[in-house]
Coordinates of C-alpha atoms and ligand atoms in Angstrom, one line a residue:
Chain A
X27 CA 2.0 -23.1 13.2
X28 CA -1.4 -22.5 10.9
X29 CA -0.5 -18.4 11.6
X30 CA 2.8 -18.8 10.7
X31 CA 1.3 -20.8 7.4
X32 CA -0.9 -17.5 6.5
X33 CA 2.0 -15.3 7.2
X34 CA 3.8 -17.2 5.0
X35 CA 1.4 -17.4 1.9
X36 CA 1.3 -13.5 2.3
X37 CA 5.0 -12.6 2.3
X38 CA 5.5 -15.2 -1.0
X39 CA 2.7 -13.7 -2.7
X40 CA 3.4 -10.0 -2.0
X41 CA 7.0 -11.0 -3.3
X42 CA 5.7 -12.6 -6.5
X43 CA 3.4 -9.7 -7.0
X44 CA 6.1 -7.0 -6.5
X45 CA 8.8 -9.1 -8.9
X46 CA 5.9 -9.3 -11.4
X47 CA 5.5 -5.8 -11.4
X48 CA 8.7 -4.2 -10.9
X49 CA 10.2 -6.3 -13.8
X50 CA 7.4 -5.1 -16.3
X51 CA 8.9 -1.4 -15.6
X52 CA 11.6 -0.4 -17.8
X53 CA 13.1 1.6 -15.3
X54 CA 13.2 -1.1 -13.3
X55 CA 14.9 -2.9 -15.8
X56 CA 17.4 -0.2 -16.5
X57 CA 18.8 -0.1 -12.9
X58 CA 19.2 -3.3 -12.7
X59 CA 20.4 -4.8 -15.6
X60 CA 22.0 -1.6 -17.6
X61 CA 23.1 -0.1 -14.8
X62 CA 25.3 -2.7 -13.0
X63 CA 27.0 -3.4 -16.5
X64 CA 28.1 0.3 -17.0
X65 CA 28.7 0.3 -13.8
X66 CA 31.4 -1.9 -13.7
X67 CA 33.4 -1.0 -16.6
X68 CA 33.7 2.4 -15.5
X69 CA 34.9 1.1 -12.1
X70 CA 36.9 -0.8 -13.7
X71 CA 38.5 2.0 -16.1
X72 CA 39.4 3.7 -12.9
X73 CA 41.0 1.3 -10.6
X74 CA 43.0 -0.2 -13.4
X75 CA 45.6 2.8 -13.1
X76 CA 45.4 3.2 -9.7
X77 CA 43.4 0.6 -7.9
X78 CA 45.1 -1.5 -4.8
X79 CA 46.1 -5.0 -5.4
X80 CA 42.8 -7.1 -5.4
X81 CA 41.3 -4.1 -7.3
X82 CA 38.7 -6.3 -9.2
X83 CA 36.5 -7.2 -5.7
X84 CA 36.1 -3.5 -5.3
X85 CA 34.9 -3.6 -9.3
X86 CA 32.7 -6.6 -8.9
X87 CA 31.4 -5.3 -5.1
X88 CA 31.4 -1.8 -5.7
X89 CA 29.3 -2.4 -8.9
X90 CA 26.6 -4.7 -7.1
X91 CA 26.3 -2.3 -4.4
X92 CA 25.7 0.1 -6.1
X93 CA 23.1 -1.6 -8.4
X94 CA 21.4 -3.1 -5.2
X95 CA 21.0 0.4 -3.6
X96 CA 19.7 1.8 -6.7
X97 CA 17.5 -0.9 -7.2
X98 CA 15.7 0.1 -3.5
X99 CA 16.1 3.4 -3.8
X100 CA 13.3 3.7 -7.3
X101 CA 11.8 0.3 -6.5
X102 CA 10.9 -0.8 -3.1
X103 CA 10.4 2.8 -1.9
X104 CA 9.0 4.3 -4.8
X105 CA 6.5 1.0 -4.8
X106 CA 4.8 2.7 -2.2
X107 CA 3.7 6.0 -4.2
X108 CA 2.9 3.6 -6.9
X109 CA 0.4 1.6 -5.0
X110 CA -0.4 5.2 -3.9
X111 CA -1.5 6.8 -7.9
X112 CA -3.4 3.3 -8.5
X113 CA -5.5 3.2 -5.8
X114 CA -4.5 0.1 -4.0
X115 CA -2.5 1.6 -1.1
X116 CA -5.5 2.2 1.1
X117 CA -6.5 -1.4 0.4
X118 CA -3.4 -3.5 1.6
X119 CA -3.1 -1.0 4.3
X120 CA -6.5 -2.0 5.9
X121 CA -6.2 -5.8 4.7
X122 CA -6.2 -7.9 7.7
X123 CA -3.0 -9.6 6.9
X124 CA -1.3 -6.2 8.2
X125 CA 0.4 -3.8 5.8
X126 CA 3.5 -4.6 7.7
X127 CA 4.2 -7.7 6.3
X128 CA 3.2 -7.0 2.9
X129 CA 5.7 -3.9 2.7
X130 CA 8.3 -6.2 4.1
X131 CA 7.2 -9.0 1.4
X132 CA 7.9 -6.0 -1.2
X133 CA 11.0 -5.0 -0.2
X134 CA 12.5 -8.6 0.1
X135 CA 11.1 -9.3 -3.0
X136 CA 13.1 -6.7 -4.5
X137 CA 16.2 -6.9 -2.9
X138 CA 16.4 -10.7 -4.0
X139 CA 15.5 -9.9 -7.1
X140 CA 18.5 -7.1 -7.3
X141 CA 21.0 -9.5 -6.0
X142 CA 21.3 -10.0 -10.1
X143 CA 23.5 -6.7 -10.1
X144 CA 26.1 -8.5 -8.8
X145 CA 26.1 -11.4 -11.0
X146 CA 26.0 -8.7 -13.6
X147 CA 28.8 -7.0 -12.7
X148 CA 30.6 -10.2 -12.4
X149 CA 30.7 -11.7 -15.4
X150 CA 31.2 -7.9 -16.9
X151 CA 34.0 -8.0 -14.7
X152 CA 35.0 -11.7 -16.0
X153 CA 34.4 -10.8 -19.4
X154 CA 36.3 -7.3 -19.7
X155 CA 39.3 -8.2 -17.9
X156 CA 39.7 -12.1 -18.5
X157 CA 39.8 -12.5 -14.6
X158 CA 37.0 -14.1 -12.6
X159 CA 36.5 -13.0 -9.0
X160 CA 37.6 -15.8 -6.7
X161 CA 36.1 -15.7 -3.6
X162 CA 38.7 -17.7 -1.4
X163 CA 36.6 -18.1 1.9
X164 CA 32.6 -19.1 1.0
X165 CA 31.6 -19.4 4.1
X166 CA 32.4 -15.9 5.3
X167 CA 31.6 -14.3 1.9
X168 CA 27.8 -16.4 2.3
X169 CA 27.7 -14.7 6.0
X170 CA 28.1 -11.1 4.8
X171 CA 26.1 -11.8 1.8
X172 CA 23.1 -12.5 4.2
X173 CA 24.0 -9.3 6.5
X174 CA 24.1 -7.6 3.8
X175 CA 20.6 -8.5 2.6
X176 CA 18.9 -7.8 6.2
X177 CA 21.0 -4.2 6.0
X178 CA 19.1 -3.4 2.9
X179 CA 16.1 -5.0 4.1
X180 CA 15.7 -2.9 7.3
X181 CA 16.7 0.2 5.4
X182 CA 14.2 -0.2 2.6
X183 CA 11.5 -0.8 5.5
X184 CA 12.3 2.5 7.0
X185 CA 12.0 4.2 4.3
X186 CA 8.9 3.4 3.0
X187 CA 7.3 3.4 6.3
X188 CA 7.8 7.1 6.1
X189 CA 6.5 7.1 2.0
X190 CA 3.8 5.8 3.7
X191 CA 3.3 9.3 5.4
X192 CA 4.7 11.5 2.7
X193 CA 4.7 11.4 -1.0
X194 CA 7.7 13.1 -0.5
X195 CA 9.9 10.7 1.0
X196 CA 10.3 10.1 -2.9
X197 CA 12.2 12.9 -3.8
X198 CA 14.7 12.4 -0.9
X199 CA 15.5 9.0 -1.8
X200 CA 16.4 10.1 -4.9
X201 CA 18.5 13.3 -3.5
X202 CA 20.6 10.8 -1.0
X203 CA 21.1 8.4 -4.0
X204 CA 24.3 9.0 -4.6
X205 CA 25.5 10.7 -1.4
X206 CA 24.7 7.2 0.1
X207 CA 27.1 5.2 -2.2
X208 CA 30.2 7.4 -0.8
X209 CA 29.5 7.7 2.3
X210 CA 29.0 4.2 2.5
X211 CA 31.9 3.2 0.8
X212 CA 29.7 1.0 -1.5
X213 CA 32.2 2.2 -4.3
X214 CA 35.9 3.5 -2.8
X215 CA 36.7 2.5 0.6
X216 CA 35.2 4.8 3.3
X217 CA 39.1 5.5 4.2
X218 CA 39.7 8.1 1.4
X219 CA 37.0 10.4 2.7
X220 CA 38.2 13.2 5.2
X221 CA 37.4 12.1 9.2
X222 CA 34.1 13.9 9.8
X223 CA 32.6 12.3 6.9
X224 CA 34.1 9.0 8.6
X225 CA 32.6 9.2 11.5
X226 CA 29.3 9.5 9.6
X227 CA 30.0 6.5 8.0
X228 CA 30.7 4.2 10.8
X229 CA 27.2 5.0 12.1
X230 CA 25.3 3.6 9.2
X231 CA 24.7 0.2 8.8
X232 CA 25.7 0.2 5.1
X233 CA 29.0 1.0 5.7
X234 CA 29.8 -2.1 7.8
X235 CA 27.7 -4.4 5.4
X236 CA 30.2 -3.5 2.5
X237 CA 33.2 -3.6 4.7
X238 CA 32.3 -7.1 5.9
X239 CA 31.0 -8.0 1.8
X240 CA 34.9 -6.6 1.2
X241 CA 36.5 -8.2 3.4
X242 CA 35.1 -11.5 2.9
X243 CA 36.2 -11.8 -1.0
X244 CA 40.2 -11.6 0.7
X245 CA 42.1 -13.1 3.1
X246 CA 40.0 -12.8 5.7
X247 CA 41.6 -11.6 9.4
X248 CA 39.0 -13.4 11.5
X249 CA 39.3 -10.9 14.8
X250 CA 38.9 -7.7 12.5
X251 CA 36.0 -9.4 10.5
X252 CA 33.9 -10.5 14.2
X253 CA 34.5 -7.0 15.3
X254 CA 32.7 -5.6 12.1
X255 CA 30.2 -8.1 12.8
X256 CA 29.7 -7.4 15.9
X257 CA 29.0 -3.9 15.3
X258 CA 27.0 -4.3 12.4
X259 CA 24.9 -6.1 14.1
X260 CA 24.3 -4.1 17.0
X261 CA 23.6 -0.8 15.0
X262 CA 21.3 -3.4 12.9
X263 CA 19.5 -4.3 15.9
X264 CA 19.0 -0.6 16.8
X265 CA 17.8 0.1 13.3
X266 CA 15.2 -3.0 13.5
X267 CA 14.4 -1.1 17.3
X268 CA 13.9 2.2 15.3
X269 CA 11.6 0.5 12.5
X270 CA 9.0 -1.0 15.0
X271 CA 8.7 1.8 16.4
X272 CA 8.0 4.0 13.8
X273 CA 5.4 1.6 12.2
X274 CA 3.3 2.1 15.0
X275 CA 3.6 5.7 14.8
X276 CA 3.2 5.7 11.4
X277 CA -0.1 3.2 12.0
X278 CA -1.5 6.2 13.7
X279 CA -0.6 9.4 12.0
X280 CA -1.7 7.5 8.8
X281 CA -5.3 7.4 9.8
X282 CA -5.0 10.8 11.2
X283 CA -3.5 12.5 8.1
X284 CA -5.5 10.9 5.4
X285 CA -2.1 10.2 3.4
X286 CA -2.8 6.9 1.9
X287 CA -4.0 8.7 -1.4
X288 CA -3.0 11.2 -3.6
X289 CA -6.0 14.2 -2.9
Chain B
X5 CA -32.1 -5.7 16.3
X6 CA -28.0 -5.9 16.5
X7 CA -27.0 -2.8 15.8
X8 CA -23.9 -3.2 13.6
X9 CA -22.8 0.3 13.2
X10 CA -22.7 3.2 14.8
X11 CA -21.6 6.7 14.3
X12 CA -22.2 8.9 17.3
X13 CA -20.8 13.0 17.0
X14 CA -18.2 12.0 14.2
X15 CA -16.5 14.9 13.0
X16 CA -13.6 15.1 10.7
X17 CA -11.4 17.9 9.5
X18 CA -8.7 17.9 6.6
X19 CA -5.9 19.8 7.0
X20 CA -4.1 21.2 3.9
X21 CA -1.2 23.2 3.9
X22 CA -0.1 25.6 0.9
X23 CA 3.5 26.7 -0.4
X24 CA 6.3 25.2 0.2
X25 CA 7.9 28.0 2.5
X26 CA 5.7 29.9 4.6
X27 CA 3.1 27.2 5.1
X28 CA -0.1 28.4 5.6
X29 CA -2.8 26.0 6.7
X30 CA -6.0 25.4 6.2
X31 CA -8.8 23.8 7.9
X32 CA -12.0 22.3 6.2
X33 CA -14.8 19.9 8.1
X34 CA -15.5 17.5 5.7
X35 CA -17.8 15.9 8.1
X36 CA -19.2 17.9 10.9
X37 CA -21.2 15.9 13.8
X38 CA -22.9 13.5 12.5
X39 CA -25.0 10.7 14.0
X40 CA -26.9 7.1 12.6
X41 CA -27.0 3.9 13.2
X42 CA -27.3 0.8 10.9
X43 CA -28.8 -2.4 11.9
X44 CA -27.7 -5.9 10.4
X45 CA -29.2 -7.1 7.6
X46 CA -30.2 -3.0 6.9
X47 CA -29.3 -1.8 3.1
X48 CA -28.4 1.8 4.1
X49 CA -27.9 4.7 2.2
X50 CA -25.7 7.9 2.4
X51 CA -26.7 10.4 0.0
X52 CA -25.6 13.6 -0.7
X53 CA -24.2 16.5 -2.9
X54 CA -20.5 16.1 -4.5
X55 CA -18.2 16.9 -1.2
X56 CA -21.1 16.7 1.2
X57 CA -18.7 13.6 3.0
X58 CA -19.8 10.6 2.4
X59 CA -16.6 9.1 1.0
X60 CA -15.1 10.6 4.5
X61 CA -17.5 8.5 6.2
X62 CA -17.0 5.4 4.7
X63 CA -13.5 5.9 5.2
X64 CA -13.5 6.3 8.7
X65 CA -15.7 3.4 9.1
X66 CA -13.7 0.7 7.1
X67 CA -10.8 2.0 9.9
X68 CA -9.0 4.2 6.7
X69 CA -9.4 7.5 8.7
X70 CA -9.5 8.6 12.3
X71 CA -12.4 11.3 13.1
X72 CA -11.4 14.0 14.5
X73 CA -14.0 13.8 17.1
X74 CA -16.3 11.4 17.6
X75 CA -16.8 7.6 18.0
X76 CA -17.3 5.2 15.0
X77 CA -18.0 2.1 15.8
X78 CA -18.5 -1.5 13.9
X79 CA -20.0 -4.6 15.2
X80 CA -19.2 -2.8 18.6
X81 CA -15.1 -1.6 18.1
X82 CA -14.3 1.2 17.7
X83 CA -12.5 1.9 14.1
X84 CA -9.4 3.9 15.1
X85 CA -8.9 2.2 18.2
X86 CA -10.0 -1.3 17.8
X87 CA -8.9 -1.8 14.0
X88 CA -7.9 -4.9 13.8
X89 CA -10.7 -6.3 15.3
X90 CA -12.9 -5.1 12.7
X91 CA -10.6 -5.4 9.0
X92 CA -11.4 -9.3 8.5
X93 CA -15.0 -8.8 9.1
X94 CA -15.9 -6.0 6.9
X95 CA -14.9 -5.1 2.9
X96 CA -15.6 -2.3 0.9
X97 CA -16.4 -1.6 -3.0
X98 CA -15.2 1.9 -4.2
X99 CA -16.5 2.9 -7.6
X100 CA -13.6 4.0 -10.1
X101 CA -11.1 2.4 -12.0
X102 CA -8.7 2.8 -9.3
X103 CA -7.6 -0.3 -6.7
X104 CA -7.4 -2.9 -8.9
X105 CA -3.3 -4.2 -10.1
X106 CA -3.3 -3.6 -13.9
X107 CA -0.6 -5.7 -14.5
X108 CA -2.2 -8.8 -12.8
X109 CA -5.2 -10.5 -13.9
X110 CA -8.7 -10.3 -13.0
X111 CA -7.8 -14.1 -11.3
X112 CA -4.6 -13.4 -10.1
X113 CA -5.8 -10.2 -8.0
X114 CA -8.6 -11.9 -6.3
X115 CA -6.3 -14.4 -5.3
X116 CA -3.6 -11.9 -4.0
X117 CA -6.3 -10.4 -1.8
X118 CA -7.9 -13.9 -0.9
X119 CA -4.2 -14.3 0.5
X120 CA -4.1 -10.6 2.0
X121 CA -7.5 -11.6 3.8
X122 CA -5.8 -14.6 5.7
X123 CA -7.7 -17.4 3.6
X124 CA -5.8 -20.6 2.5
X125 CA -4.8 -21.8 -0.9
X126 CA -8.0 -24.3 -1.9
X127 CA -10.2 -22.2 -0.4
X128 CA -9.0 -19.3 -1.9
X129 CA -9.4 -20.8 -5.6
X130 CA -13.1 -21.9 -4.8
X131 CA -14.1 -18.3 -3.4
X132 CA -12.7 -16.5 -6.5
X133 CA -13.7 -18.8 -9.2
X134 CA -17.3 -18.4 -7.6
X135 CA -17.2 -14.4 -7.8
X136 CA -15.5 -14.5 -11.0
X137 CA -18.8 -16.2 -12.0
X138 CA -21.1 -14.1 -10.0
X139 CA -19.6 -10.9 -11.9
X140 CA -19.4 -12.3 -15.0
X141 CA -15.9 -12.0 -15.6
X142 CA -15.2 -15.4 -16.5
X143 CA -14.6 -15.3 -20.0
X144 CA -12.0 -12.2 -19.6
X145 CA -10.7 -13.6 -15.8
X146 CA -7.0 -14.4 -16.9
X147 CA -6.4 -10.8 -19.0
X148 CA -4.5 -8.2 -17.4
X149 CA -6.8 -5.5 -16.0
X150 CA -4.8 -3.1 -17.7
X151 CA -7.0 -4.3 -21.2
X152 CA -10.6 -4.2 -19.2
X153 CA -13.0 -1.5 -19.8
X154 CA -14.0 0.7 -17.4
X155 CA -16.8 -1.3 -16.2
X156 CA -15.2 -4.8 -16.3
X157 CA -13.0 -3.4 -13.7
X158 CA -15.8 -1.8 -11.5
X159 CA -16.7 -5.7 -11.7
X160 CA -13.5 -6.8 -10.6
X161 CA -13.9 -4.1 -7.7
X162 CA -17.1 -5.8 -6.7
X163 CA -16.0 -9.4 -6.8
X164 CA -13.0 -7.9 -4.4
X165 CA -15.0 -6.4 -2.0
X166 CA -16.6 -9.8 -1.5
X167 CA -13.7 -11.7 -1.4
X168 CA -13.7 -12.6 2.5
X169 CA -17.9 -13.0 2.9
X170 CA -17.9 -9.8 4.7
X171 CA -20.2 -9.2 7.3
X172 CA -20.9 -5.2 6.0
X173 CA -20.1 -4.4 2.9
X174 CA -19.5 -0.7 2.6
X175 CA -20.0 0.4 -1.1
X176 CA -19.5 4.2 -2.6
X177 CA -20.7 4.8 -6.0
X178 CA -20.5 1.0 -6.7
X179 CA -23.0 1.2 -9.9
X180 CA -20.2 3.9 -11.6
X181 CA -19.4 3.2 -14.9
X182 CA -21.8 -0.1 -14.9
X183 CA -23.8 -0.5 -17.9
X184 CA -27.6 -1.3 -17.2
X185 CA -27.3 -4.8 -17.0
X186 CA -23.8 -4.6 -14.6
X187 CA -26.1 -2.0 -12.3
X188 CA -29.0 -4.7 -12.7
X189 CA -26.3 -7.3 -11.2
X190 CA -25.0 -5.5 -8.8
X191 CA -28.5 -4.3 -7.5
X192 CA -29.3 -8.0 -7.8
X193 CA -25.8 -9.1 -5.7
X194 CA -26.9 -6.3 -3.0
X195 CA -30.2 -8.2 -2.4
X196 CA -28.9 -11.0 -2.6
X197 CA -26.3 -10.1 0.2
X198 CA -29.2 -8.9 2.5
X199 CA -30.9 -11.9 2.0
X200 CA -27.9 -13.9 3.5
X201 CA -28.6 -11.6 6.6
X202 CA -25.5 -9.4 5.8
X203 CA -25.1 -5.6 6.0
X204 CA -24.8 -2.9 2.9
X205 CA -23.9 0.7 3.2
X206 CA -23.9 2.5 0.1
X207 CA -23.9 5.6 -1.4
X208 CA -25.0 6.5 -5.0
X209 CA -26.0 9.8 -6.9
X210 CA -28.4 7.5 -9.0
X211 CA -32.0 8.5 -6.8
X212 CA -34.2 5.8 -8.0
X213 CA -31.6 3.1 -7.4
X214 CA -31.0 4.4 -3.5
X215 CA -35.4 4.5 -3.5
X216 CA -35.5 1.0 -4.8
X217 CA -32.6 -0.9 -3.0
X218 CA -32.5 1.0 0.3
X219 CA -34.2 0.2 3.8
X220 CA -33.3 3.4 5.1
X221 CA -32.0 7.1 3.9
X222 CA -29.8 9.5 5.5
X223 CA -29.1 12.7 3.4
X224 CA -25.9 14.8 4.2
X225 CA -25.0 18.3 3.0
X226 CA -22.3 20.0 4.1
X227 CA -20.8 17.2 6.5
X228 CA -24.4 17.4 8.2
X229 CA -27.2 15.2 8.0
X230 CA -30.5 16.5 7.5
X231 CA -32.5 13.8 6.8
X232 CA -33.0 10.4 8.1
X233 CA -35.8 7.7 7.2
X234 CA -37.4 5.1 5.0
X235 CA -37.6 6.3 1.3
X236 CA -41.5 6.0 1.7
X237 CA -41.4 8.6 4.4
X238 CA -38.8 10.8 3.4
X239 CA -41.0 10.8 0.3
X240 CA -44.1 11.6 2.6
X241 CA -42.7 14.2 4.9
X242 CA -40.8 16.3 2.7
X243 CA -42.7 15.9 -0.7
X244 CA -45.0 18.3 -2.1
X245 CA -48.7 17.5 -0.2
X246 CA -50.6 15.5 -2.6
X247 CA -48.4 14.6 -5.1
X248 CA -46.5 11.6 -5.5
X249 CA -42.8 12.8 -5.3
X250 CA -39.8 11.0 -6.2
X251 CA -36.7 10.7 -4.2
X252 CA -34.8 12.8 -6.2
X253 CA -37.5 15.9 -6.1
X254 CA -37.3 15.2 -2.4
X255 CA -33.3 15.3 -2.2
X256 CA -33.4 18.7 -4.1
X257 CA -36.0 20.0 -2.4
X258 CA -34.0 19.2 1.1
X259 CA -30.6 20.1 -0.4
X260 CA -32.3 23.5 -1.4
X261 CA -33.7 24.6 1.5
X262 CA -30.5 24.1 3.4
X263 CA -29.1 26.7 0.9
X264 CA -25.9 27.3 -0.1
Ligands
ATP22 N1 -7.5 13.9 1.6 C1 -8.2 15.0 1.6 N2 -7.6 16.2 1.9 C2 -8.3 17.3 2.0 N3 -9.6 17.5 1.8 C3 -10.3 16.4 1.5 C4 -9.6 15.1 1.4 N4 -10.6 14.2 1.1 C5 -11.8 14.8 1.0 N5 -11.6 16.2 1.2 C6 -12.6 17.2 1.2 O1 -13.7 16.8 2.1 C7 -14.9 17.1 1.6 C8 -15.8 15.9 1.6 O2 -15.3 15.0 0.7 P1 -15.9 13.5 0.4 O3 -15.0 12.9 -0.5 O4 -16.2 12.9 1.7 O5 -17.3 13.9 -0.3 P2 -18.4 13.0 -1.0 O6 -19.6 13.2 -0.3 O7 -17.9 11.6 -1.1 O8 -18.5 13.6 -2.5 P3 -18.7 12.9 -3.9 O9 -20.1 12.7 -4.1 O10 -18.1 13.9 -4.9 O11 -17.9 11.6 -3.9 C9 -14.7 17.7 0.3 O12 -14.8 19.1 0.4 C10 -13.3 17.4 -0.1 O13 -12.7 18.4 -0.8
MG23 MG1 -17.4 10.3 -2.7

């Protein structure tokens, strides 16, 4: 109980830290105020011609996703190299509180704080169209919401595990940016991509987060939405599997490759 | 005497690599077999020319680095393999303006690493208004770091590094940047530290303040220690017969004769 207590304390305050900070960087601000609103009027430029019926939950979604991933992608991971050029990376890495839990207070921290792209994008969407998104089934739409956040969560962990052992890491987020959003269908349904690229898709976690996030705005076919569910949370599950196991790696190799500063 | 460290054969190499496409590496010993203990209650100091290792050392004492060869160990674990054992128990003060969060306050950090170093809410408030205090940073405690001077940080780094009453306090270069009456305090804090029957390993280029604060010397040059004793000896073995020497014509004299 008293453990649990300090754990606790440290998550909150790492979160409160990393909001502080990330807000106080204008890039920071960009992706996830500016972009978000962009965001969804150009989505929403393009699926007025052509979009499918319920074309304004693939506006409103498509634009959150989208804000949320870029969010992670220059925040949570590039947080790392940023504790990294001011010093304090060595010190939360040897702070008995265990630099585990203070990158996962980090990354939650920011991916709460970037669940504002999607109430960004919709009241853009609201206010440029004179619809409102109506989310007919709450308590599946509250379920995938949730998913969704572990999803990002246990990506955002991954990767800056591995910031932790290259600077980098960095410069790949940034070139599987956009990639990401297509092949996760954060933006057009995985279906209009050709098969190979398909079968890609189904293997990342993403992918079934926004399909459930999708299909939970609709009329929701309960069977189909389990199965996504199911599978989600498996390939979840091996992801979480994957993470553990490189932390303790990484704990190692750390130490023995003197990357915790910039030398 | 409890011996609370102990570095037995440490060796540790860097490797760097070059170009992007045919990597080429490099190898370079940063330290290269060295040996000392420290005792508790000891004020010990690691001296040495720019890149003679000393920051390497710390490092792989505070459980930072892994030695390539080599045991380190503090109050008895081993630092690579017994880590955790060790992290609550120790703290370290690196001189600089780096380690501090710039867009926190000087209260707002201690607290943040009060919480990092597993202690609870009150008690967290008491310890950092007290080293607030005990640096003088009082006045200036709730501006963001990013508006301190180069020395009010080095302040902050000190009331940091004392944030969980650490058993050994590992300092390098602490008086950097510190105007005379900051290195008077921390000089002061260092005794004061001993007095409670707690440890200090430092290192410092400043001669007279490693003479006047330390118990024992070691001197390093090249990742290899050449010199190891009480300031008054060192001072009596290696200075010129006759002639009261200081510490630093001692160091150059030792650091010479190794050559280059
Ligand atoms: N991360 C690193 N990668 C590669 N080489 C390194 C790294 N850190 C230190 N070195 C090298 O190891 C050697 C010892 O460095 P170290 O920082 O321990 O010296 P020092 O005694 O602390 O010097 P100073 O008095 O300048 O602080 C130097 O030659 C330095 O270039
Ligand atoms: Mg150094």
């Amino acid at each position: 109980m008293k453990k649990w207590m300090i754990y606790w304390q440290i998550i909150v305050s790492t979160m409160t830290l990393q909001m502080k900070q990330s807000f106080a960087r204008p890039m920071f601000r960009f992706c996830l105020i500016c972009n978000p609103i962009v965001n969804t009027i150009f989505l929403y430029e393009m699926f007025l011609t052509k979009g499918p019926d319920a074309f304004l939950n693939h506006v409103v979604l498509g634009a959150g996703l989208m804000g949320i991933w870029g969010c992670i992608c220059f925040s949570s991971v590039g947080d790392i190299n940023r504790e990294r050029w001011s010093g304090t990376l060595p010190l939360i890495y040897v702070a008995p509180g265990g630099f585990g839990l203070i990158v996962f207070g980090k990354v939650f921290g920011n991916t709460i704080m970037s669940l504002l792209t999607f109430v960004l994008s919709y009241v853009t969407a609201g206010v440029i169209s004179g619809q409102w998104l109506y989310i007919v089934n709450i308590g599946y739409f509250l379920v995938s919401m949730v998913l969704m956040i572990v999803c990002f969560v246990v990506v955002s962990l991954c990767f800056a595990y591995i910031m932790m052992l290259s600077r980098k890491t960095e410069l790949y987020m940034n070139l599987i940016e956009i990639p990401l959003v297509f092949i996760c269908g954060f933006t057009f349904p995985v279906e209009v991509l050709p098969e190979w690229a398909q079968a890609i898709s189904n293997l990342l976690a993403p992918t079934w987060a926004a399909r459930l996030l999708r299909m939970s705005v609709g009329q929701v076919d309960k069977s189909v939405y389990v199965e996504c569910t199911g599978i989600l949370v498996i390939e979840l599950l091996l992801m979480v599997l994957f993470t553990i196991g490189l932390y303790h790696w990484m704990d190692k190799r750390i130490r023995i490759r003197a990357t915790l500063e910039v030398s | 005497m409890d011996t609370v460290i102990e570095v037995k054969d440490v060796k540790r190499d860097y490797i760097t690599t070059k170009g992007w496409f045919l990597r080429k590496k490099k190898t370079l010993t940063a330290v290269d077999g060295i040996n000392f203990c420290v005792n508790r209650g000891e004020i010990f100091g690691l001296l040495g020319e720019n890149g003679a290792g000393k920051t390497t050392t710390i490092k792989m004492l505070i459980t930072l680095l892994a030695p390539t060869a080599g045991v380190c160990k503090v109050l008895g674990f081993d630092t690579y393999k017994e880590a955790d054992k060790i992290r609550g128990e120790i703290n370290f003060v690196f001189g600089g303006e780096m380690g501090v969060y710039r867009r926190l306050s000087a209260r707002d950090n201690l607290l943040y690493f009060a919480g990092l170093y597993k202690i609870k809410g009150k008690e967290a408030k008491k310890r950092t208004e007290e080293l607030l205090k005990l640096v003088e940073l009082e006045d200036a405690a709730d501006r963001l770091v990013e508006t301190y001077s180069k020395g009010m940080i080095q302040r902050l780094q000190i009331a940091r590094g004392l944030i969980n009453n650490p058993k050994i306090v590992f300092m390098d270069e602490p008086t950097v940047g510190l105007d005379p009456i900051g290195a008077n305090m921390l000089r002061d804090i260092i005794r004061k530290l001993k007095e409670e029957g707690r440890t200090v390993l430092l290192t410092t280029h400043y001669m007279q303040e490693a003479d006047e604060l330390c118990d024992r010397i070691a001197i390093i040059n090249k990742g290899k220690m050449i010199a190891m004793d009480t300031p008054e000896n060192l001072k009596k073995s290696y200075g010129e017969k006759g002639m009261d020497s200081t510490l630093e014509q001692v160091f150059l004299a030792l650091v010479k004769k190794e050559g280059v």
